[in-house]
Coordinates of C-alpha atoms and ligand atoms in Angstrom, one line a residue:
Chain A
M15 CA 9.2 -19.4 -18.8
K16 CA 6.9 -18.1 -17.2
V17 CA 6.4 -15.5 -19.8
L18 CA 5.7 -18.4 -22.5
W19 CA 3.2 -19.7 -20.0
I20 CA 1.2 -17.0 -20.1
A21 CA 2.1 -16.4 -24.2
G22 CA 0.5 -20.0 -24.4
N23 CA -2.8 -19.3 -22.4
T24 CA -3.5 -16.1 -24.6
F25 CA -3.0 -18.0 -27.7
R26 CA -5.2 -20.6 -25.9
E27 CA -7.7 -17.6 -25.3
N28 CA -7.6 -16.5 -29.6
I29 CA -8.3 -19.7 -30.5
R30 CA -11.1 -20.1 -28.1
D31 CA -13.0 -16.7 -28.8
K32 CA -15.3 -17.0 -32.1
V33 CA -14.0 -13.7 -33.0
L34 CA -10.9 -15.7 -34.4
Y35 CA -12.9 -17.5 -36.6
N36 CA -15.0 -15.7 -37.6
L37 CA -12.3 -12.9 -39.0
V38 CA -10.3 -16.9 -40.9
T39 CA -13.5 -17.5 -42.3
V40 CA -13.9 -13.6 -43.9
A41 CA -10.0 -14.4 -45.2
F42 CA -10.6 -17.8 -46.2
L43 CA -13.8 -16.7 -48.4
L44 CA -11.9 -14.0 -49.8
V45 CA -9.1 -16.4 -51.1
G46 CA -12.6 -18.4 -52.5
G47 CA -13.6 -15.6 -53.8
A48 CA -9.8 -14.6 -55.8
L49 CA -10.2 -17.9 -57.2
L50 CA -13.6 -17.1 -59.5
L51 CA -12.0 -13.7 -60.2
G52 CA -9.0 -16.0 -61.2
E53 CA -11.1 -17.4 -63.3
L54 CA -12.8 -15.0 -65.1
S55 CA -9.1 -12.9 -65.9
I56 CA -7.2 -15.2 -68.1
G57 CA -3.9 -14.8 -68.2
Y58 CA -3.4 -13.1 -64.0
E59 CA -5.1 -15.7 -62.6
M60 CA -2.3 -16.3 -59.8
K61 CA -1.9 -12.6 -60.2
I62 CA -5.1 -12.1 -59.0
I63 CA -4.8 -15.1 -56.3
I64 CA -1.9 -13.7 -54.6
D65 CA -2.4 -10.0 -54.8
I66 CA -6.3 -10.7 -53.1
G67 CA -4.0 -13.5 -50.5
M68 CA -1.8 -11.2 -49.2
A69 CA -4.1 -7.9 -48.9
S70 CA -6.6 -10.7 -46.8
V71 CA -3.6 -11.8 -44.6
S72 CA -2.5 -8.3 -44.8
L73 CA -6.0 -6.7 -43.2
T74 CA -7.6 -9.5 -41.2
G75 CA -3.8 -9.5 -39.3
V76 CA -3.9 -5.6 -38.6
L77 CA -7.8 -6.8 -37.5
I78 CA -6.9 -9.7 -35.5
A79 CA -3.5 -7.2 -34.5
V80 CA -6.1 -4.3 -33.1
F81 CA -9.1 -5.4 -31.4
I82 CA -7.7 -8.3 -30.0
G83 CA -4.4 -6.4 -29.1
I84 CA -5.6 -3.6 -27.0
S85 CA -8.2 -5.4 -25.4
L86 CA -5.3 -7.7 -24.2
V87 CA -4.5 -6.5 -21.0
Q88 CA -7.6 -4.6 -20.4
K89 CA -9.9 -7.1 -20.9
E90 CA -7.8 -9.2 -17.9
I91 CA -8.1 -5.6 -15.9
E92 CA -11.4 -5.4 -15.9
K93 CA -12.6 -9.2 -15.3
R94 CA -10.2 -8.9 -12.5
T95 CA -8.3 -11.8 -14.0
I96 CA -5.3 -10.0 -13.5
Y97 CA -5.5 -10.3 -9.6
N98 CA -4.6 -13.9 -10.1
I99 CA -1.4 -13.2 -11.8
V100 CA -0.1 -9.9 -10.7
S101 CA 0.0 -12.2 -7.2
K102 CA 1.9 -14.6 -8.1
P103 CA 5.5 -14.7 -8.3
V104 CA 5.4 -12.8 -11.6
S105 CA 6.3 -9.3 -12.7
R106 CA 3.9 -7.3 -14.6
H107 CA 7.1 -7.2 -17.4
Q108 CA 6.4 -11.0 -17.5
F109 CA 3.4 -10.4 -17.8
L110 CA 3.2 -7.8 -20.6
L111 CA 5.4 -9.4 -22.6
G112 CA 3.6 -12.8 -22.1
K113 CA 0.4 -11.4 -24.0
F114 CA 2.0 -9.8 -27.0
L115 CA 4.4 -12.6 -27.5
G116 CA 1.1 -14.8 -26.9
L117 CA -0.6 -12.6 -30.0
L118 CA 2.0 -12.5 -31.9
F119 CA 1.6 -17.0 -31.6
T120 CA -2.0 -16.1 -33.0
L121 CA -1.5 -14.3 -35.7
A122 CA 1.5 -16.1 -36.7
V123 CA -0.5 -19.4 -36.9
N124 CA -3.2 -16.9 -39.0
V125 CA -0.9 -15.9 -41.6
S126 CA 0.5 -19.5 -41.6
L127 CA -2.8 -21.1 -42.2
M128 CA -4.2 -18.1 -45.3
V129 CA -0.7 -19.0 -46.9
M130 CA -1.7 -22.8 -47.4
A131 CA -4.8 -21.6 -48.4
I132 CA -3.3 -19.6 -51.2
F133 CA -0.6 -22.2 -52.0
A134 CA -4.1 -24.5 -52.6
A135 CA -5.3 -22.3 -55.0
L136 CA -1.9 -21.8 -56.8
I137 CA -1.7 -25.1 -56.9
Y138 CA -5.7 -25.8 -58.2
L139 CA -4.9 -22.6 -60.5
N140 CA -1.8 -24.3 -61.5
G141 CA -1.9 -28.0 -61.7
R142 CA 1.1 -29.0 -59.6
W143 CA 3.4 -27.1 -57.4
D144 CA 5.8 -25.1 -58.5
W145 CA 9.0 -23.8 -56.3
S146 CA 9.0 -20.5 -57.3
F147 CA 5.3 -20.1 -55.6
L148 CA 8.1 -19.9 -52.9
N149 CA 8.4 -16.4 -53.7
I150 CA 6.0 -15.4 -51.3
L151 CA 6.8 -16.1 -48.4
P152 CA 9.4 -13.4 -47.7
A153 CA 6.7 -10.5 -48.8
T154 CA 4.7 -12.7 -45.9
L155 CA 6.9 -12.3 -43.4
L156 CA 7.0 -8.7 -44.3
I157 CA 2.9 -7.9 -43.4
F158 CA 4.2 -10.6 -40.3
M159 CA 6.5 -7.6 -39.1
E160 CA 4.2 -4.8 -40.3
L161 CA 1.3 -7.1 -37.5
V162 CA 3.7 -6.8 -35.3
L163 CA 3.9 -3.3 -35.1
V164 CA 0.3 -3.4 -35.0
T165 CA 0.4 -5.3 -32.2
A166 CA 2.6 -3.4 -30.3
L167 CA 0.9 -0.3 -31.2
S168 CA -2.4 -1.3 -29.9
L169 CA -0.8 -3.1 -26.3
F170 CA 1.5 0.6 -26.0
F171 CA -1.9 3.0 -26.5
S172 CA -4.0 0.4 -24.1
S173 CA -1.2 0.9 -21.6
F174 CA -2.8 4.4 -20.8
S175 CA -6.0 5.0 -23.0
T176 CA -9.3 3.0 -22.8
P177 CA -10.0 0.4 -25.4
V178 CA -12.2 2.6 -27.7
L179 CA -9.3 5.2 -27.8
S180 CA -6.5 2.7 -28.3
A181 CA -7.9 0.6 -31.6
V182 CA -8.6 4.9 -33.5
F183 CA -5.0 5.5 -32.4
T184 CA -3.8 2.8 -33.9
L185 CA -5.7 2.2 -37.0
S186 CA -5.2 6.4 -37.5
L187 CA -1.5 5.6 -37.6
W188 CA -1.3 2.4 -39.5
V189 CA -3.5 4.7 -42.4
A190 CA -1.2 6.9 -41.4
G191 CA 1.6 5.2 -41.5
H192 CA 1.6 3.6 -45.3
F193 CA 1.3 7.5 -46.6
N194 CA 4.4 8.2 -44.0
N195 CA 7.2 8.4 -47.4
D196 CA 4.7 11.5 -48.5
F197 CA 5.4 13.8 -44.6
L198 CA 9.1 13.5 -46.3
S199 CA 8.2 15.1 -49.8
F200 CA 6.0 17.1 -47.8
A201 CA 8.9 18.3 -46.3
K202 CA 11.0 19.0 -49.2
L203 CA 8.4 21.2 -51.2
S204 CA 7.3 22.8 -48.4
K205 CA 8.0 26.6 -48.4
S206 CA 7.7 27.2 -44.6
P207 CA 10.5 26.0 -41.7
V208 CA 7.9 25.3 -39.6
A209 CA 5.9 23.1 -42.4
E210 CA 8.7 21.9 -43.2
F211 CA 10.0 20.6 -39.5
T212 CA 6.7 19.2 -38.6
C213 CA 6.5 17.3 -41.8
R214 CA 10.0 16.0 -40.5
L215 CA 9.1 15.4 -37.6
L216 CA 6.1 13.6 -38.4
Y217 CA 8.0 11.3 -41.0
Y218 CA 10.5 10.1 -38.1
L219 CA 8.3 9.7 -35.5
L220 CA 5.0 8.0 -37.2
P221 CA 5.5 4.7 -37.6
N222 CA 6.7 4.0 -41.1
F223 CA 4.0 1.3 -42.4
S224 CA 5.5 2.2 -46.6
N225 CA 9.0 0.2 -45.1
F226 CA 6.8 -3.0 -45.1
D227 CA 5.0 -2.2 -48.6
S228 CA 7.3 0.5 -49.9
N229 CA 6.5 2.4 -52.5
A230 CA 9.3 3.1 -54.1
A231 CA 10.9 0.4 -56.6
P232 CA 9.1 -2.7 -57.4
T233 CA 7.9 -4.0 -53.6
A234 CA 8.2 -6.9 -51.8
I235 CA 4.4 -7.8 -52.1
Q236 CA 4.2 -6.2 -55.7
Q237 CA 7.1 -9.2 -56.7
A238 CA 5.5 -11.8 -55.2
G239 CA 2.7 -11.0 -57.4
Y240 CA 4.7 -12.1 -60.3
L241 CA 6.9 -15.0 -58.4
Q242 CA 9.4 -12.4 -58.2
T243 CA 12.1 -12.8 -55.4
P244 CA 12.9 -9.3 -53.5
E245 CA 15.6 -7.6 -52.6
P246 CA 17.2 -9.0 -49.0
V247 CA 17.9 -5.8 -48.2
V248 CA 14.5 -4.2 -48.3
L249 CA 13.8 -7.4 -46.4
L250 CA 16.9 -6.4 -43.5
A251 CA 16.0 -2.7 -43.3
A252 CA 12.1 -3.5 -42.7
F253 CA 12.9 -6.2 -40.4
A254 CA 16.1 -4.1 -38.5
Y255 CA 12.9 -0.7 -38.9
G256 CA 10.2 -3.1 -37.1
S257 CA 11.7 -5.2 -34.8
L258 CA 13.4 -1.9 -33.5
Y259 CA 10.0 0.8 -33.5
T260 CA 8.5 -2.1 -30.9
V261 CA 10.7 -2.6 -28.4
L262 CA 10.6 1.2 -28.1
L263 CA 6.9 0.7 -28.4
L264 CA 7.2 -2.6 -25.8
A265 CA 9.5 -0.3 -23.3
A266 CA 7.0 2.4 -23.3
A267 CA 4.4 0.4 -22.7
A268 CA 6.4 -1.2 -19.6
G269 CA 7.5 1.6 -18.6
I270 CA 3.7 2.8 -18.3
F271 CA 2.1 -0.6 -17.1
E272 CA 4.9 -0.7 -14.0
R273 CA 3.3 2.1 -12.1
R274 CA -0.6 1.2 -13.1
D275 CA -3.5 0.5 -9.9
F276 CA -4.8 -2.6 -11.9
K277 CA -8.6 -0.9 -10.4
Chain B
M28 CA 6.3 3.8 -4.6
L29 CA 10.2 4.3 -4.4
N30 CA 10.6 3.1 -1.0
L31 CA 8.2 0.2 -2.2
Q32 CA 11.1 -0.8 -4.9
E33 CA 14.2 0.1 -3.1
G34 CA 12.4 -2.7 -0.4
A35 CA 12.7 -1.7 3.2
G36 CA 13.4 -4.3 4.9
E37 CA 15.1 -7.3 3.2
C38 CA 17.8 -8.1 5.8
N39 CA 14.3 -7.6 8.3
Q40 CA 14.8 -11.6 8.7
A41 CA 15.4 -11.6 11.9
M42 CA 12.0 -10.0 13.1
A43 CA 8.8 -12.2 13.7
A44 CA 7.3 -9.9 11.6
V45 CA 5.9 -11.5 8.6
I46 CA 3.4 -9.2 7.6
E47 CA 4.2 -5.9 8.4
T48 CA 2.9 -2.4 7.2
I49 CA 4.0 0.9 8.3
G50 CA 1.7 4.0 7.4
L51 CA 0.5 1.8 4.7
S52 CA -1.6 5.2 2.9
K53 CA -3.5 5.2 -0.4
T54 CA -5.6 8.4 -2.3
Y55 CA -7.8 7.0 -5.0
R56 CA -8.4 10.2 -7.8
T57 CA -11.1 10.6 -9.0
G58 CA -13.3 12.7 -11.8
F59 CA -12.7 13.9 -15.1
W60 CA -9.1 15.4 -14.0
K61 CA -8.4 13.1 -11.6
R62 CA -9.0 15.9 -9.4
K63 CA -11.0 14.5 -6.4
K64 CA -9.1 12.3 -3.4
G65 CA -10.5 9.7 -1.7
K66 CA -8.4 8.5 1.4
A67 CA -9.2 4.7 1.3
L68 CA -6.4 4.1 3.5
E69 CA -4.6 5.7 5.7
S70 CA -1.3 5.4 7.3
L71 CA -1.6 2.2 8.1
T72 CA 1.0 0.4 10.7
L73 CA 0.4 -2.9 11.2
S74 CA 2.2 -6.2 11.7
V75 CA 1.1 -10.0 12.2
E76 CA 3.2 -13.0 13.4
E77 CA 4.2 -15.7 12.1
G78 CA 1.9 -18.6 12.7
E79 CA -1.2 -16.2 13.8
V80 CA -4.6 -16.3 11.6
F81 CA -6.0 -12.5 12.0
G82 CA -9.0 -10.6 11.6
F83 CA -9.1 -8.1 9.2
L84 CA -13.0 -6.0 9.8
G85 CA -14.4 -3.4 8.9
P86 CA -18.0 -1.7 8.1
N87 CA -18.0 -1.8 4.1
G88 CA -15.9 1.3 3.1
A89 CA -13.4 0.9 5.8
G90 CA -10.3 -0.2 2.9
K91 CA -9.7 -3.4 3.4
T92 CA -9.8 -4.3 0.4
T93 CA -7.6 -2.0 -0.3
T94 CA -5.1 -2.8 2.1
L95 CA -5.0 -6.1 0.3
K96 CA -4.5 -5.4 -3.3
L97 CA -1.6 -3.1 -1.9
L98 CA 0.0 -6.3 -0.5
M99 CA -0.5 -8.3 -3.4
R100 CA 0.6 -5.4 -5.2
I101 CA -3.0 -5.0 -7.5
I102 CA -2.8 -1.5 -6.6
R103 CA 0.4 1.2 -6.0
P104 CA 0.7 2.7 -2.2
T105 CA 0.6 7.2 -2.5
S106 CA 3.0 6.3 0.4
G107 CA 4.2 4.0 3.4
E108 CA 5.8 0.4 2.1
A109 CA 5.1 -3.0 3.3
S110 CA 6.7 -6.4 3.3
I111 CA 6.0 -9.4 3.5
L112 CA 8.3 -13.0 4.8
G113 CA 10.7 -9.7 5.9
Y114 CA 11.1 -8.8 1.7
S115 CA 9.4 -5.3 0.8
I116 CA 6.5 -6.5 -1.6
G117 CA 8.8 -4.9 -4.2
H118 CA 10.5 -8.4 -5.0
P119 CA 8.0 -10.7 -6.8
H120 CA 10.0 -13.9 -5.8
V121 CA 7.9 -13.2 -2.1
Y122 CA 5.8 -14.8 -4.2
S123 CA 6.2 -17.8 -4.3
Q124 CA 5.6 -18.2 -0.7
V125 CA 2.0 -16.6 -0.8
G126 CA -1.7 -17.4 -1.5
Y127 CA -4.3 -15.2 -2.3
L128 CA -7.8 -14.9 -2.2
P129 CA -9.1 -12.0 -3.7
E130 CA -13.1 -10.7 -3.0
Q131 CA -15.3 -11.9 -5.1
P132 CA -12.9 -14.0 -7.1
Y133 CA -13.0 -14.2 -10.7
F134 CA -11.3 -16.5 -13.3
Y135 CA -10.5 -16.7 -17.1
D136 CA -14.1 -18.1 -18.8
Y137 CA -12.9 -19.8 -21.3
L138 CA -10.6 -22.7 -18.9
T139 CA -11.9 -26.0 -17.3
A140 CA -11.1 -25.7 -13.8
E141 CA -8.2 -28.0 -14.1
E142 CA -6.8 -25.9 -16.9
L143 CA -6.8 -23.1 -14.7
L144 CA -5.6 -24.5 -11.1
S145 CA -2.5 -26.0 -13.8
Y146 CA -1.7 -22.4 -15.6
L147 CA -1.9 -20.6 -12.2
G148 CA 0.0 -23.1 -10.2
R149 CA 2.6 -23.1 -13.6
L150 CA 3.0 -19.2 -12.5
S151 CA 3.7 -20.3 -8.7
G152 CA 6.3 -21.8 -9.5
V153 CA 5.3 -25.4 -8.7
P154 CA 7.0 -27.9 -10.4
S155 CA 5.8 -29.6 -13.1
K156 CA 6.6 -33.0 -12.0
H157 CA 4.5 -32.1 -8.9
L158 CA 1.4 -30.4 -10.4
A159 CA -0.8 -32.7 -11.8
S160 CA -1.3 -34.2 -8.5
R161 CA -1.4 -31.3 -7.0
V162 CA -4.4 -30.3 -9.0
T163 CA -6.0 -33.5 -9.2
D164 CA -5.9 -33.5 -5.0
L165 CA -6.9 -29.8 -4.6
L166 CA -10.1 -30.2 -7.0
K167 CA -11.1 -33.5 -5.3
R168 CA -10.6 -31.3 -1.5
A169 CA -12.4 -28.5 -3.3
G170 CA -15.1 -30.7 -4.6
L171 CA -14.9 -29.5 -7.9
F172 CA -13.8 -32.8 -8.5
E173 CA -16.8 -33.8 -10.4
A174 CA -16.7 -30.4 -12.3
R175 CA -13.1 -30.0 -13.1
S176 CA -13.5 -30.3 -17.2
L177 CA -16.6 -27.9 -17.1
Q178 CA -15.9 -24.4 -18.1
L179 CA -15.6 -21.8 -15.7
R180 CA -18.3 -19.6 -17.4
K181 CA -20.3 -22.5 -16.0
F182 CA -19.0 -21.8 -12.6
S183 CA -21.1 -20.8 -10.0
K184 CA -20.4 -17.7 -6.9
G185 CA -19.9 -19.9 -4.6
M186 CA -17.9 -22.6 -6.9
L187 CA -15.5 -20.2 -8.1
Q188 CA -15.4 -19.0 -5.0
R189 CA -13.6 -22.7 -4.1
I190 CA -11.8 -22.5 -7.3
G191 CA -10.3 -19.1 -5.8
L192 CA -10.0 -21.3 -2.7
A193 CA -7.9 -23.6 -4.4
Q194 CA -5.6 -21.7 -6.5
A195 CA -5.1 -19.6 -3.5
V196 CA -2.9 -23.3 -1.8
I197 CA -2.2 -24.3 -4.7
N198 CA 2.5 -23.6 -3.9
D199 CA 1.5 -24.7 0.1
P200 CA 1.9 -20.5 1.0
K201 CA 3.3 -19.8 3.8
V202 CA 1.4 -17.3 4.1
L203 CA -2.2 -16.8 3.3
F204 CA -4.4 -14.1 2.2
L205 CA -8.0 -14.1 1.9
D206 CA -10.1 -11.9 1.1
E207 CA -13.6 -12.5 2.6
P208 CA -13.6 -16.1 1.6
F209 CA -16.5 -17.1 3.7
S210 CA -18.9 -15.0 1.1
G211 CA -21.0 -17.2 -1.2
L212 CA -19.9 -20.2 0.2
D213 CA -23.0 -22.4 1.9
P214 CA -22.9 -23.6 5.2
I215 CA -21.0 -27.0 4.6
G216 CA -18.5 -25.3 2.3
R217 CA -17.6 -22.8 5.3
R218 CA -17.8 -25.8 7.8
E219 CA -14.6 -27.1 5.8
L220 CA -12.9 -23.4 4.6
R221 CA -13.0 -23.2 9.2
E222 CA -11.8 -26.6 9.1
M223 CA -9.2 -25.9 6.4
I224 CA -8.4 -22.8 8.0
Q225 CA -7.5 -23.9 11.4
Q226 CA -5.9 -27.2 9.9
L227 CA -3.5 -24.6 7.5
N228 CA -3.1 -23.1 10.4
R229 CA -1.5 -25.7 12.0
Q230 CA 0.6 -26.7 9.8
G231 CA 2.4 -23.3 11.1
V232 CA 0.3 -21.4 7.9
T233 CA 0.0 -17.6 9.1
I234 CA -3.6 -16.6 8.0
F235 CA -4.5 -13.3 7.3
F236 CA -8.1 -12.5 6.6
S237 CA -11.1 -10.3 6.6
S238 CA -15.0 -11.4 7.2
H239 CA -18.0 -9.4 7.9
I240 CA -19.0 -12.8 9.4
L241 CA -18.2 -11.7 13.6
S242 CA -19.1 -15.2 14.2
D243 CA -16.6 -17.4 12.2
L244 CA -13.5 -14.3 13.0
E245 CA -14.3 -15.2 16.6
S246 CA -13.6 -19.4 16.3
L247 CA -10.5 -19.3 14.8
C248 CA -7.9 -16.1 14.5
N249 CA -6.7 -14.7 17.8
R250 CA -5.6 -10.8 16.7
Y251 CA -7.6 -8.3 15.0
A252 CA -8.1 -5.1 13.8
I253 CA -10.8 -2.9 13.3
L254 CA -10.6 -0.5 9.8
H255 CA -13.1 2.2 9.9
Q256 CA -13.2 4.6 7.2
G257 CA -9.8 4.0 6.4
R258 CA -8.2 4.2 9.9
L259 CA -6.9 1.7 12.2
L260 CA -9.1 2.1 15.1
D261 CA -7.9 -1.2 16.9
S262 CA -6.2 -3.8 16.7
G263 CA -4.9 -6.7 19.4
K264 CA -5.4 -9.9 20.5
L265 CA -8.8 -11.1 20.9
E266 CA -9.1 -12.6 23.5
E267 CA -7.4 -9.7 25.9
A268 CA -10.5 -7.9 23.8
L269 CA -12.9 -9.9 24.9
D270 CA -12.1 -9.7 28.4
R271 CA -11.2 -5.9 28.2
E272 CA -14.6 -5.5 27.4
S273 CA -16.1 -7.9 29.8
Q274 CA -17.0 -4.7 32.6
T275 CA -20.4 -5.7 33.1
I276 CA -21.3 -8.6 36.0
E277 CA -25.1 -10.2 35.3
V278 CA -26.1 -10.5 39.0
V279 CA -29.7 -13.2 38.4
A280 CA -32.0 -13.5 41.8
G281 CA -34.9 -15.6 41.8
G282 CA -38.6 -15.2 44.4
V283 CA -37.9 -11.0 44.5
R284 CA -39.8 -8.5 42.3
K285 CA -38.7 -5.5 40.4
E286 CA -40.5 -3.5 42.4
E287 CA -38.7 -4.9 45.2
A288 CA -35.8 -4.1 43.7
L289 CA -36.4 -1.0 42.3
C290 CA -33.9 1.4 44.9
L291 CA -30.7 -0.2 43.8
E292 CA -31.7 1.1 39.8
D293 CA -28.8 4.2 40.5
L294 CA -26.7 0.8 41.0
V295 CA -27.4 -1.5 38.1
Q296 CA -27.3 -0.9 34.5
D297 CA -30.0 -3.0 33.8
M298 CA -32.0 -4.8 35.2
T299 CA -35.1 -6.8 33.6
Q300 CA -37.9 -9.6 35.4
I301 CA -38.1 -12.6 33.5
G302 CA -40.6 -14.9 34.9
D303 CA -40.4 -15.0 38.9
R304 CA -36.4 -14.0 38.2
V305 CA -34.6 -10.6 38.0
R306 CA -31.4 -10.4 35.7
F307 CA -29.5 -7.0 36.5
L308 CA -26.4 -5.7 34.6
V309 CA -23.2 -4.5 37.1
P310 CA -21.0 -2.2 36.1
R311 CA -18.0 -4.4 37.6
E312 CA -16.5 -1.4 40.3
A313 CA -20.5 -1.4 41.4
G314 CA -21.0 -2.8 45.0
L315 CA -22.4 -6.5 44.3
T316 CA -23.3 -7.0 48.0
R317 CA -25.2 -4.0 48.0
I318 CA -27.1 -6.1 45.2
V319 CA -26.9 -9.4 47.3
E320 CA -28.3 -7.8 50.0
T321 CA -30.8 -6.0 49.0
V322 CA -32.4 -9.2 47.6
E323 CA -31.0 -11.2 50.7
R324 CA -33.7 -9.1 52.3
A325 CA -36.6 -8.8 50.2
G326 CA -36.4 -12.9 51.1
G327 CA -35.0 -13.8 47.4
K328 CA -32.8 -15.7 46.6
I329 CA -29.3 -14.9 44.4
L330 CA -28.6 -18.0 41.4
T331 CA -25.9 -17.0 39.6
I332 CA -23.3 -14.2 39.4
H333 CA -20.6 -14.1 36.7
P334 CA -19.2 -11.7 34.4
V335 CA -20.8 -10.7 30.7
R336 CA -18.3 -11.5 27.8
P337 CA -19.4 -9.7 25.4
S338 CA -19.3 -11.1 21.1
L339 CA -16.4 -9.7 19.3
E340 CA -19.8 -8.5 17.4
E341 CA -20.1 -6.4 20.2
V342 CA -16.4 -5.3 20.9
F343 CA -17.1 -4.2 17.2
F344 CA -20.5 -2.5 17.4
R345 CA -18.6 -0.2 20.1
R346 CA -16.1 0.8 18.5
I347 CA -17.2 1.5 15.0
R348 CA -20.5 3.7 17.1
V349 CA -18.4 6.3 17.6
P350 CA -15.2 6.3 16.2
S351 CA -14.6 10.1 15.4
A352 CA -16.8 11.5 17.7
A353 CA -15.5 10.9 21.1
P354 CA -12.1 9.4 20.7
S355 CA -11.7 9.3 24.7
A356 CA -13.5 6.4 24.6
I357 CA -11.8 4.3 22.3
S358 CA -8.5 5.3 24.0
S359 CA -9.8 4.0 27.3
A360 CA -11.0 1.2 26.2
G361 CA -7.5 0.3 25.1
M362 CA -6.0 1.4 21.8
S363 CA -3.2 -1.1 21.7
G364 CA -1.4 -4.0 20.6
S365 CA -0.9 -2.2 17.1
Ligands
LIG7 N1 -10.5 2.4 -8.0 C1 -11.7 2.6 -6.8 N2 -11.1 4.4 -7.1 C2 -12.2 5.2 -6.8 N3 -12.0 4.8 -5.3 C3 -12.4 3.5 -4.8 C4 -11.6 1.9 -5.3 N4 -11.9 1.1 -5.1 C5 -12.0 1.7 -3.9 N5 -12.5 2.8 -3.9 C6 -12.2 3.9 -1.8 O1 -12.0 2.9 -0.8 C7 -13.1 3.0 0.1 C8 -12.3 1.2 0.6 O2 -12.8 0.2 0.3 P1 -12.5 -0.9 -0.3 O3 -12.8 -1.4 -0.8 O4 -10.9 -1.4 0.8 O5 -13.2 -1.7 1.3 P2 -13.6 -3.0 1.6 O6 -13.3 -2.0 2.8 O7 -13.1 -4.0 0.9 O8 -15.3 -3.0 2.0 P3 -16.3 -4.1 2.0 O9 -16.2 -4.8 3.2 O10 -17.5 -3.5 1.1 O11 -15.6 -5.1 0.5 C9 -14.1 2.9 -0.2 O12 -14.7 4.3 0.2 C10 -14.4 2.6 -1.7 O13 -15.0 3.9 -2.8
LIG8 MG1 -13.8 -5.0 0.3

């Protein structure tokens, strides 16, 4: 229960934070821009709306996850507001989990709002609602799962390093993680055993973000572009992978956090 | 740290000590490689009994805040252990009976006073059905009812201190930790706080507070401890310490001149002429009779004789001044009570 109060307060903080509004405004502008672009490219209007819409959901989400994620706990330590939390009957794990869930809630609201905007744009183009529009939802869920993992990464890095470094680490892993499958290809091509081992190690160790928009076969997001339903197996695998990785990161962050001094 | 988690003292209930620390130490590692060590607190052993108002004294940097942060689990001890209400401080549930006011408290900018108290009240385990009335009551008592819908970023220093005090008592704590509670308060606020502390104490709340304002402490606390450079110099009952220190006797004589009493110079600590009176400060052991005789022989009159009771301030300075240079001075003054 206390976890939920902490999450609720974190959400309230995010909502009252002006930075968030800027990001959301940018996202809506993107969707609006896509509408204009759609007008120009006859026949592909819907696809352009969905592609740009999804890209902005993902991009604003990642920016929120990283920049709010890294300061989620750091800010409370810096401003000493954490003094009044840990001196209450609340464990540090509960605090960490509450902060994490609070940001996830913010992200969920953000993603939902943007999906609404995409629906609105689609209705505008199509002239009426079509049930096939719902096919963008699985792709949205995948993006959300990706955001969960990015949030866990920022929280993990910020549990032991500075906010700036945490942002750098998280963003680089996010970028690198999208090319994760390439490490496996390198490993297969490589002649030197050391290089092969390193590549394989990186492949397994780094978060594999390509799971969430896999280059293999038509991806969920690409399918969404054509309003097709994705393979449930792809979805399930990505969810299982994302959840497991997130739990491991949170456990590590909690372990580090437990021993820390708050200034 | 292990000690702390595994909790010496789960069954310490039998002891009356409400707060207990055993060899509590904190060494900060600073510098780029964390190689420089700074001992902020060295082996603090202290116990505070139920119903006491305990004053924690010491000059800047003595380690008072460090001690409180250790007890509140904000920082982890390098060694030693501590318990509150008989439970090791590793148990979060003890804190539902604890209140804490940090030094220069700071709260979420974006919350209003009312929202902050509700939030912290919930985390302290105040039942939901009592929460709203409790919050309103506290806002009124803290004199912040008018400002209840103001965001905390717009609060003044003293207002933050007031809301800090309000949140510290929101759960009706049995033990209250206050780190410099009087700082930032205006004279009215100070008096109100003093009354609040006395009232809570009458209700049986044990209060542990640090302060620089010795006169405030003197009128409030029954026991005290003096910390200096991370070490406990002295602790004990305030009354006893003040009596122990009253080793001098003040004699005021009228109708004599200082010159006529010069023969007493080796006997008295201090001699001052005030108008037509002379004030002698006599060490307790010294022969009072000789002074009385001398004064009467010179045709003077003894006006008053009474022991000088020092203020807490004097006790404090006497302890702090030569702490390491003359350890014997400290022990002779009585290093009791810890
Ligand atoms: N985060 C920290 N890192 C390194 N050293 C610290 C840290 N916090 C405190 N110290 C050191 O620990 C010592 C004790 O500090 P503390 O804040 O406990 O003093 P204090 O008795 O509360 O003083 P004041 O009356 O000024 O509030 C000081 O020498 C201080 O420099
Ligand atoms: Mg202090």
